[in-house]
């Protein structure tokens, strides 16, 4: 809390009477919050001060806007610029470019393989450079702030004729040049998705060489690992090895353990991660559901459990239906039905609730939706992730206090991704703020009705602009492009809470 004697007495926006949870895990406190322009200028007792607009937050929590640490919103921030599925949850910043997939660099004339094509919905053509992508976002801002990474699978697709082999020296040099361009343009890091066909053949050595330009800047290496099932420990080792070889911070995307024979393995993965954190900088994120969602796959391992079709190009009428029912109706097995439904996306019920809770409750786990903003029946995480953690997991299940829940979606995430002057509700920081009701906040999106907006999110402010209020979007598109800042990233070389 700051003293307010030097503060202006007139604000653009004044949030009165609320309880502040500041995103640092510190206990809540009663305070008003004064905003001028896009900044927080006062936090404290601001009685008697005036404002162009006042928001009554009596009985409500006032917190930093949530940061979605794992998104595939690269094109959505341009094509669905008001981003209702995010701002309705209280999200004010998204980290894009995950799982090896980014919106740039691409060529107009190329065919994209799955899963790259899944989010390739460019409203204004494709971007041949990372700078062109970020410039387009600056020219036509979204309702949320965007920090973007460049995707290794995207680099492979734009560089290599044949993705079914390891990159040769010439291709590695070409990809390095593209990483360098992305870094100079302001990308905060690079992601890989070695689980997916376009990058399955990339070796550890290829990845290290392609990522060389990250080292000088300590930019992030973020990964959807090769294997999240039987070989999850090998995958973690590979990830940490890459981080050490490059001397950069790493983030394990949507940590999970898939398939029934592996249930309970988080008892081993989490202590292993914690131990590695003593020696290098590591982050991880998680979505609060026992089902994942990705492209329609035909491998046995993915079709074991219940599979819901989220969308199918050849069979759009199958969206929302169970794969087993479709297969029975067509008189074929599940593999054949899946093959006929490609290309498309599906929801796979392959995780254990105890594992999900163990990962969510792990100190260093950030919240990330991994929502895929396409299709009629998306995974409910697209609309429900953040209120589900606040309402279901923190309040109802009691996994952790509300202060911890907020930290996992704000301060911790801003620290790990180097998003400075955001993530903590503090004087001088950007006025990204969410006002919510701790007693009623909850996710309303379900597998049957996945696009129902959350409840209990009252007001969402992005860089000082009221963007969501009274269950409706104001139309404001005040999001900014957040670029990598070397000074702040360097501070991440020691992970303060992991010692
Ligand atoms: Zn992924
Ligand atoms: Cu992802």
GROMACS .gro file of C-alpha atoms in nm, residues 19 53 69 115 150 175 192 206 273 276 291 300 318 320 337 348 352 372 381 481 495 498:
model
   22
   19UNK     CA    1  -1.041  -0.562  -0.112
   53UNK     CA    2  -1.561   0.747  -1.348
   69UNK     CA    3   0.035  -1.812  -1.972
  115UNK     CA    4  -0.173  -2.876  -3.609
  150UNK     CA    5   0.800  -1.781  -3.229
  175UNK     CA    6   1.589  -2.110  -3.889
  192UNK     CA    7   0.856  -2.624  -2.947
  206UNK     CA    8   1.855  -2.954  -3.378
  273UNK     CA    9   1.099  -3.046  -1.136
  276UNK     CA   10   1.594  -2.917  -1.107
  291UNK     CA   11  -0.935  -3.364  -2.054
  300UNK     CA   12  -0.434  -4.598  -3.034
  318UNK     CA   13  -2.015  -3.431  -3.564
  320UNK     CA   14  -1.987  -3.216  -2.981
  337UNK     CA   15  -1.378  -4.293  -3.767
  348UNK     CA   16  -0.941  -3.641  -2.495
  352UNK     CA   17  -0.641  -3.829  -1.343
  372UNK     CA   18  -0.812  -2.324  -2.893
  381UNK     CA   19  -1.110  -2.426  -2.089
  481UNK     CA   20   0.211  -0.557  -2.762
  495UNK     CA   21   1.453  -1.848  -0.951
  498UNK     CA   22   1.300  -2.237  -0.582
   0.00000   0.00000   0.00000
